[in-house]
Amino acid sequence: MTVAAQTAPAADKTILRALAGETLPTPPIWMMRQAGRYLPEYRATRAQAGDFLSLCYNPELAAEVTLQPIRRYGFDAAILFADILLVPQALGADLWFVTGEGPRLSTITDQAGVDALKPVDAIHDTLSPIYETVKILTRELPTETTLIGFAGAPWTVATYMIAGRGTPDQGPAHAMRENAPEAFDALIAKITEATIDYLSMQIEAGAEVVKIFDSWAGSLKGDAFRRYSLEPAREITAALKARHPGIPVIAFPREAGDGYIGFAKATGADCVAIDNSVSPEWAAAHVQVDGCVQGNLASSHMVTGGQALIDETRQIVRAFRNGPHIFNLGHGITPDADPENVALMIETVRSFKP
Ligand code: CP3
């Protein structure tokens, strides 16, 4: 009898094995934004829901779009379909999406704005449909597919709550951090606390892994990076692991550069997701030495395809072959991607023997 046959079915999930530190002959694979507008079936379900937020809050349809890329491609993980901006909305911010432009929120600039937010206990009134989506997925996903829950990291979520939109340099959040540090710290603390409760509820509903998206970590430098990216990730990870021993955590301090080094050890995360601004060889030498890494193909290859896609995919698999690795993009797939290129990427990863 093989060792695998003696263990629980969950232990056969390749994503969980990589997160536990195992080096696999073929890296498991999933893709950021794998449920999204590049898929015609996603666009059809979104139209059925009415709009993006109605889709997020409709458990049946949100579960359906989560399952679509699993059916089409057989990814090793499904990521819950939701958005990082649902937490600000649950805390009382207004949230809407402008077609072709992105999210808009009411803004917070001072302590009064932070004080006006709802208590953390109240978030579940808004977020309960998300937990329902997780429950549906635990029933409907193939047994070998890992279910990943997620939330935005406090800094990234704060940048949207302060500016009321996405910003190229996160200027308004940096200004508040410098000019109103106490109110800024109170906002970070509030989001941190809400995020712990939100992820905890996702885990209780059946999420097997959680990922913390710090998409704008790269604009924090030095002490600010430690204080507002690393420290909240550490706090969230510690609280989740205290409540749910053994729950694996993936941290994504995007564009952290040298900040990736030691991030897993310092935060307690089981895996660090790497963007494509660093080479896989560098990440293998400096980050994978501490454990599992995820990444890091440029999402532009999903638009352009061809031999360059194959070559770079192989380069990444080769660079990370001596340690635990989950294959992924360096950031989310874009709406102009060709679904055929996703199939080519998966084929390349699964057939390559470095
Ligand atoms: O990865 C997945 O498939 C799971 C679902 C998911 C979405 N957003 C769905 C979504 C996840 C994990 C996110 C995370 C998210 N949302 C982040 C962090 C990751 C990152 O990309 O850096 C951020 C910053 C957001 C905030 C957000 N949501 C923005 C800036 C936008 C508009 C930009 C865009 O791509 O249109 C969204 C909308 C959004 N979230 C879409 C999807 C599928 C597109 C909405 C649509 O269908 O019109």
XYZ file of N, CA and C in Angstrom, residues 214-349:
408
model
N -2.012 41.520 -1.008
C -1.513 42.882 -0.768
C -0.981 43.438 -2.091
N -1.929 43.767 -2.956
C -1.594 44.146 -4.333
C -0.722 45.390 -4.417
N -0.831 46.270 -3.425
C -0.071 47.530 -3.452
C 1.063 47.547 -2.437
N 1.496 46.377 -1.976
C 2.608 46.310 -1.005
C 3.863 46.985 -1.546
N 4.050 46.928 -2.876
C 5.266 47.459 -3.491
C 5.478 48.950 -3.293
N 4.422 49.692 -2.942
C 4.634 51.136 -2.749
C 5.014 51.475 -1.308
N 5.096 50.442 -0.452
C 5.574 50.661 0.923
C 7.059 50.302 0.977
N 7.857 51.175 1.547
C 9.307 50.914 1.603
C 9.787 50.865 3.054
N 10.828 50.092 3.288
C 11.528 50.111 4.577
C 10.610 49.855 5.756
N 10.672 50.772 6.732
C 9.899 50.585 7.951
C 8.390 50.561 7.673
N 7.954 51.364 6.695
C 6.517 51.385 6.358
C 6.082 50.022 5.823
N 6.929 49.354 5.039
C 6.610 48.015 4.553
C 6.456 47.047 5.726
N 7.404 47.099 6.650
C 7.326 46.186 7.807
C 6.059 46.447 8.620
N 5.750 47.741 8.814
C 4.651 48.096 9.684
C 3.276 47.828 9.069
N 3.158 48.087 7.763
C 1.809 48.066 7.165
C 1.557 46.925 6.182
N 2.605 46.211 5.771
C 2.365 45.016 4.958
C 2.696 43.771 5.774
N 3.941 43.706 6.246
C 4.383 42.506 6.963
C 3.624 42.304 8.289
N 3.544 43.343 9.098
C 2.957 43.187 10.437
C 1.465 42.795 10.386
N 0.625 43.444 9.569
C -0.771 42.970 9.482
C -0.871 41.533 8.949
N -0.010 41.169 7.999
C -0.044 39.785 7.487
C 0.315 38.814 8.616
N 1.288 39.205 9.435
C 1.675 38.357 10.571
C 0.522 38.226 11.574
N -0.109 39.360 11.845
C -1.199 39.352 12.830
C -2.378 38.491 12.340
N -2.736 38.650 11.087
C -3.857 37.879 10.532
C -3.507 36.387 10.526
N -2.302 36.061 10.082
C -1.881 34.656 10.011
C -1.877 34.030 11.405
N -1.323 34.744 12.373
C -1.252 34.200 13.746
C -2.655 33.970 14.305
N -3.551 34.936 14.096
C -4.909 34.797 14.644
C -5.636 33.630 13.974
N -5.483 33.493 12.659
C -6.170 32.402 11.960
C -5.637 31.047 12.403
N -4.320 30.959 12.555
C -3.728 29.678 12.943
C -4.055 29.331 14.395
N -4.270 30.351 15.223
C -4.699 30.089 16.603
C -6.128 29.543 16.610
N -6.978 30.121 15.750
C -8.377 29.663 15.709
C -8.554 28.379 14.914
N -7.720 28.183 13.901
C -7.874 27.037 12.986
C -6.507 26.403 12.771
N -6.024 25.636 13.759
C -4.662 25.105 13.669
C -4.449 24.359 12.346
N -3.327 24.632 11.709
C -2.985 23.932 10.485
C -3.512 24.569 9.214
N -4.321 25.620 9.331
C -4.851 26.228 8.091
C -3.694 26.903 7.321
N -3.471 26.508 6.077
C -2.379 27.131 5.319
C -2.744 28.536 4.830
N -1.761 29.405 4.858
C -1.947 30.799 4.451
C -0.959 31.130 3.327
N -1.475 31.727 2.261
C -0.627 32.242 1.180
C -0.620 33.762 1.296
N 0.573 34.345 1.357
C 0.685 35.805 1.405
C 1.161 36.307 0.051
N 0.606 37.437 -0.392
C 0.985 38.001 -1.694
C 1.314 39.486 -1.542
N 2.532 39.775 -1.056
C 2.953 41.180 -0.977
C 3.505 41.608 -2.343
N 2.583 41.915 -3.266
C 2.961 42.100 -4.673
C 3.998 43.218 -4.849
N 4.978 42.928 -5.690
C 6.071 43.867 -6.004
C 6.867 44.278 -4.770
N 6.962 43.360 -3.799
C 7.734 43.659 -2.593
C 9.243 43.642 -2.858
N 9.674 43.044 -3.974
C 11.119 43.017 -4.276
C 11.888 42.325 -3.160
N 12.902 43.001 -2.627
C 13.681 42.416 -1.526
C 12.804 42.098 -0.311
N 11.665 42.751 -0.211
C 10.742 42.492 0.895
C 10.185 41.080 0.886
N 10.292 40.385 -0.243
C 9.883 38.973 -0.283
C 10.794 38.108 0.580
N 12.059 38.547 0.713
C 13.035 37.720 1.435
C 12.648 37.666 2.909
N 12.453 36.466 3.419
C 12.115 36.295 4.832
C 10.662 36.575 5.174
N 9.844 36.927 4.176
C 8.448 37.307 4.460
C 7.668 36.144 5.079
N 7.876 34.936 4.553
C 7.141 33.772 5.081
C 7.526 33.524 6.547
N 8.824 33.545 6.816
C 9.281 33.303 8.196
C 8.744 34.358 9.151
N 8.801 35.616 8.715
C 8.409 36.716 9.603
C 6.901 36.750 9.848
N 6.111 36.287 8.883
C 4.647 36.363 9.036
C 4.029 35.042 9.476
N 4.753 33.937 9.293
C 4.172 32.626 9.570
C 3.385 32.071 8.406
N 3.393 32.770 7.258
C 2.679 32.270 6.075
C 3.360 31.005 5.559
N 2.553 30.125 4.960
C 3.070 28.846 4.443
C 3.609 28.979 3.031
N 3.250 30.058 2.369
C 3.627 30.232 0.964
C 3.635 31.717 0.656
N 4.592 32.127 -0.161
C 4.607 33.507 -0.630
C 4.354 33.494 -2.130
N 3.377 34.265 -2.567
C 3.092 34.405 -3.995
C 3.979 35.513 -4.548
N 4.582 35.226 -5.719
C 5.609 36.101 -6.283
C 5.065 36.713 -7.574
N 5.226 38.009 -7.742
C 4.819 38.639 -9.003
C 5.944 38.474 -10.021
N 5.701 38.923 -11.257
C 6.694 38.667 -12.303
C 7.707 39.797 -12.490
N 7.819 40.697 -11.505
C 8.881 41.708 -11.601
C 10.217 41.148 -11.106
N 10.187 39.956 -10.491
C 11.455 39.293 -10.120
C 11.568 37.985 -10.912
N 12.798 37.543 -11.162
C 12.990 36.323 -11.944
C 12.725 35.099 -11.064
N 12.279 34.003 -11.673
C 12.058 32.793 -10.874
C 13.363 32.268 -10.268
N 14.479 32.467 -10.956
C 15.768 32.008 -10.399
C 16.087 32.775 -9.112
N 15.853 34.081 -9.133
C 16.085 34.899 -7.933
C 15.152 34.445 -6.809
N 13.875 34.232 -7.148
C 12.900 33.845 -6.120
C 13.212 32.457 -5.562
N 13.718 31.560 -6.410
C 14.086 30.226 -5.921
C 15.235 30.346 -4.916
N 16.210 31.187 -5.236
C 17.385 31.317 -4.373
C 17.076 32.051 -3.068
N 16.175 33.039 -3.118
C 16.002 33.918 -1.957
C 14.710 33.711 -1.185
N 13.682 33.133 -1.833
C 12.376 33.011 -1.168
C 12.006 31.545 -0.957
N 12.211 30.728 -2.003
C 11.829 29.313 -1.904
C 12.686 28.571 -0.884
N 13.842 29.120 -0.535
C 14.663 28.496 0.517
C 13.897 28.379 1.826
N 12.889 29.243 2.036
C 12.102 29.195 3.273
C 10.827 28.368 3.145
N 10.513 27.866 1.945
C 9.299 27.068 1.799
C 8.606 27.327 0.473
N 7.323 26.993 0.456
C 6.558 27.017 -0.797
C 6.470 28.426 -1.391
N 6.588 28.494 -2.711
C 6.335 29.742 -3.431
C 5.280 29.489 -4.501
N 4.611 30.571 -4.881
C 3.591 30.487 -5.925
C 3.913 31.523 -6.995
N 3.813 31.141 -8.255
C 4.011 32.130 -9.312
C 4.705 31.539 -10.505
N 5.243 32.385 -11.337
C 5.133 33.816 -11.467
C 5.181 34.243 -12.920
N 4.364 33.574 -13.756
C 4.344 33.876 -15.188
C 3.638 35.223 -15.438
N 4.229 36.051 -16.283
C 3.597 37.333 -16.634
C 2.241 37.074 -17.290
N 1.224 37.770 -16.806
C -0.125 37.507 -17.337
C -0.247 37.945 -18.794
N 0.664 38.781 -19.279
C 0.623 39.193 -20.698
C 0.753 37.993 -21.643
N 1.406 36.909 -21.186
C 1.504 35.711 -22.040
C 0.143 35.099 -22.320
N -0.833 35.366 -21.461
C -2.175 34.828 -21.714
C -2.860 35.595 -22.852
N -2.308 36.747 -23.207
C -2.806 37.511 -24.354
C -2.022 37.124 -25.607
N -0.695 37.013 -25.462
C 0.165 36.865 -26.645
C 0.440 35.405 -27.020
N 0.501 34.504 -26.074
C 0.651 33.074 -26.363
C 1.955 32.712 -27.069
N 1.902 31.640 -27.859
C 3.021 31.245 -28.717
C 4.204 30.655 -27.974
N 5.337 30.627 -28.684
C 6.541 29.987 -28.155
C 7.056 30.701 -26.898
N 6.884 32.023 -26.835
C 7.360 32.762 -25.659
C 6.630 32.280 -24.401
N 5.338 32.006 -24.519
C 4.563 31.470 -23.393
C 5.180 30.128 -22.959
N 5.418 29.255 -23.936
C 5.961 27.927 -23.624
C 7.340 28.058 -22.966
N 8.204 28.891 -23.539
C 9.570 29.035 -23.018
C 9.573 29.573 -21.593
N 8.781 30.612 -21.338
C 8.793 31.215 -19.991
C 8.118 30.305 -18.968
N 7.104 29.574 -19.409
C 6.454 28.619 -18.501
C 7.472 27.555 -18.085
N 8.210 27.034 -19.055
C 9.226 26.018 -18.746
C 10.331 26.589 -17.864
N 10.712 27.827 -18.123
C 11.772 28.448 -17.313
C 11.354 28.512 -15.836
N 10.081 28.826 -15.607
C 9.575 28.936 -14.229
C 9.518 27.559 -13.569
N 9.001 26.575 -14.281
C 8.928 25.214 -13.715
C 10.345 24.730 -13.391
N 11.295 25.006 -14.314
C 12.680 24.561 -14.104
C 13.299 25.261 -12.897
N 13.103 26.562 -12.801
C 13.738 27.335 -11.714
C 13.265 26.867 -10.336
N 11.992 26.477 -10.243
C 11.419 26.123 -8.936
C 11.364 24.610 -8.699
N 12.004 23.812 -9.570
C 11.772 22.361 -9.513
C 12.330 21.689 -8.264
N 13.267 22.327 -7.569
C 13.891 21.675 -6.406
C 13.238 22.004 -5.072
N 12.077 22.608 -5.111
C 11.384 22.930 -3.859
C 9.888 22.995 -4.090
N 9.133 23.234 -3.000
C 7.672 23.305 -3.143
C 7.249 24.516 -3.972
N 6.395 24.266 -4.959
C 6.003 25.318 -5.904
C 4.576 25.103 -6.374
N 3.809 26.178 -6.401
C 2.476 26.181 -7.013
C 2.578 27.101 -8.224
N 2.307 26.567 -9.402
C 2.409 27.397 -10.600
C 1.232 28.369 -10.646
N 1.514 29.640 -10.989
C 0.458 30.652 -11.109
C 1.002 31.784 -11.966
N 0.164 32.753 -12.238
C 0.611 33.972 -12.897
C 1.213 34.898 -11.847
N 1.881 35.954 -12.326
C 2.431 36.948 -11.401
C 1.374 37.934 -10.922
N 0.259 38.010 -11.651
C -0.882 38.847 -11.255
C -2.097 38.277 -11.985
N -3.259 38.907 -11.843
C -4.469 38.334 -12.421
C -4.483 38.318 -13.943
N -5.165 37.319 -14.500
C -5.360 37.265 -15.954
C -6.265 38.444 -16.349
N -6.011 39.001 -17.538
C -6.741 40.198 -17.973
C -7.887 39.818 -18.926
N -8.884 40.693 -19.064
C -10.063 40.365 -19.887
C -9.730 40.097 -21.354
N -8.616 40.647 -21.865
C -8.268 40.450 -23.279
C -7.492 39.150 -23.517
N -7.320 38.313 -22.488
C -6.599 37.042 -22.647
C -7.382 36.083 -23.541
N -6.641 35.194 -24.210
C -7.246 34.176 -25.066
C -7.352 32.870 -24.264
N -8.556 32.343 -24.078
C -8.711 31.099 -23.301
C -7.834 29.951 -23.808
N -7.495 29.957 -25.096
C -6.612 28.910 -25.648
C -5.215 28.978 -25.039
N -4.766 30.194 -24.714
C -3.424 30.338 -24.138
C -3.360 29.775 -22.715
N -4.479 29.830 -22.011
C -4.527 29.238 -20.664
C -4.361 27.722 -20.787
N -5.053 27.136 -21.766
C -4.923 25.688 -21.995
C -3.480 25.334 -22.365
N -2.841 26.182 -23.169
C -1.452 25.936 -23.568
C -0.504 26.004 -22.364
N -0.735 26.961 -21.476
C 0.084 27.076 -20.268
C -0.034 25.812 -19.402
N -1.267 25.346 -19.206
C -1.491 24.171 -18.359
C -0.846 22.938 -18.994
N -1.047 22.790 -20.291
C -0.456 21.677 -21.041
C 1.078 21.687 -20.892
N 1.650 22.868 -21.005
C 3.108 23.017 -20.915
C 3.606 22.637 -19.519
N 2.926 23.108 -18.483
C 3.340 22.791 -17.105
C 3.252 21.284 -16.870
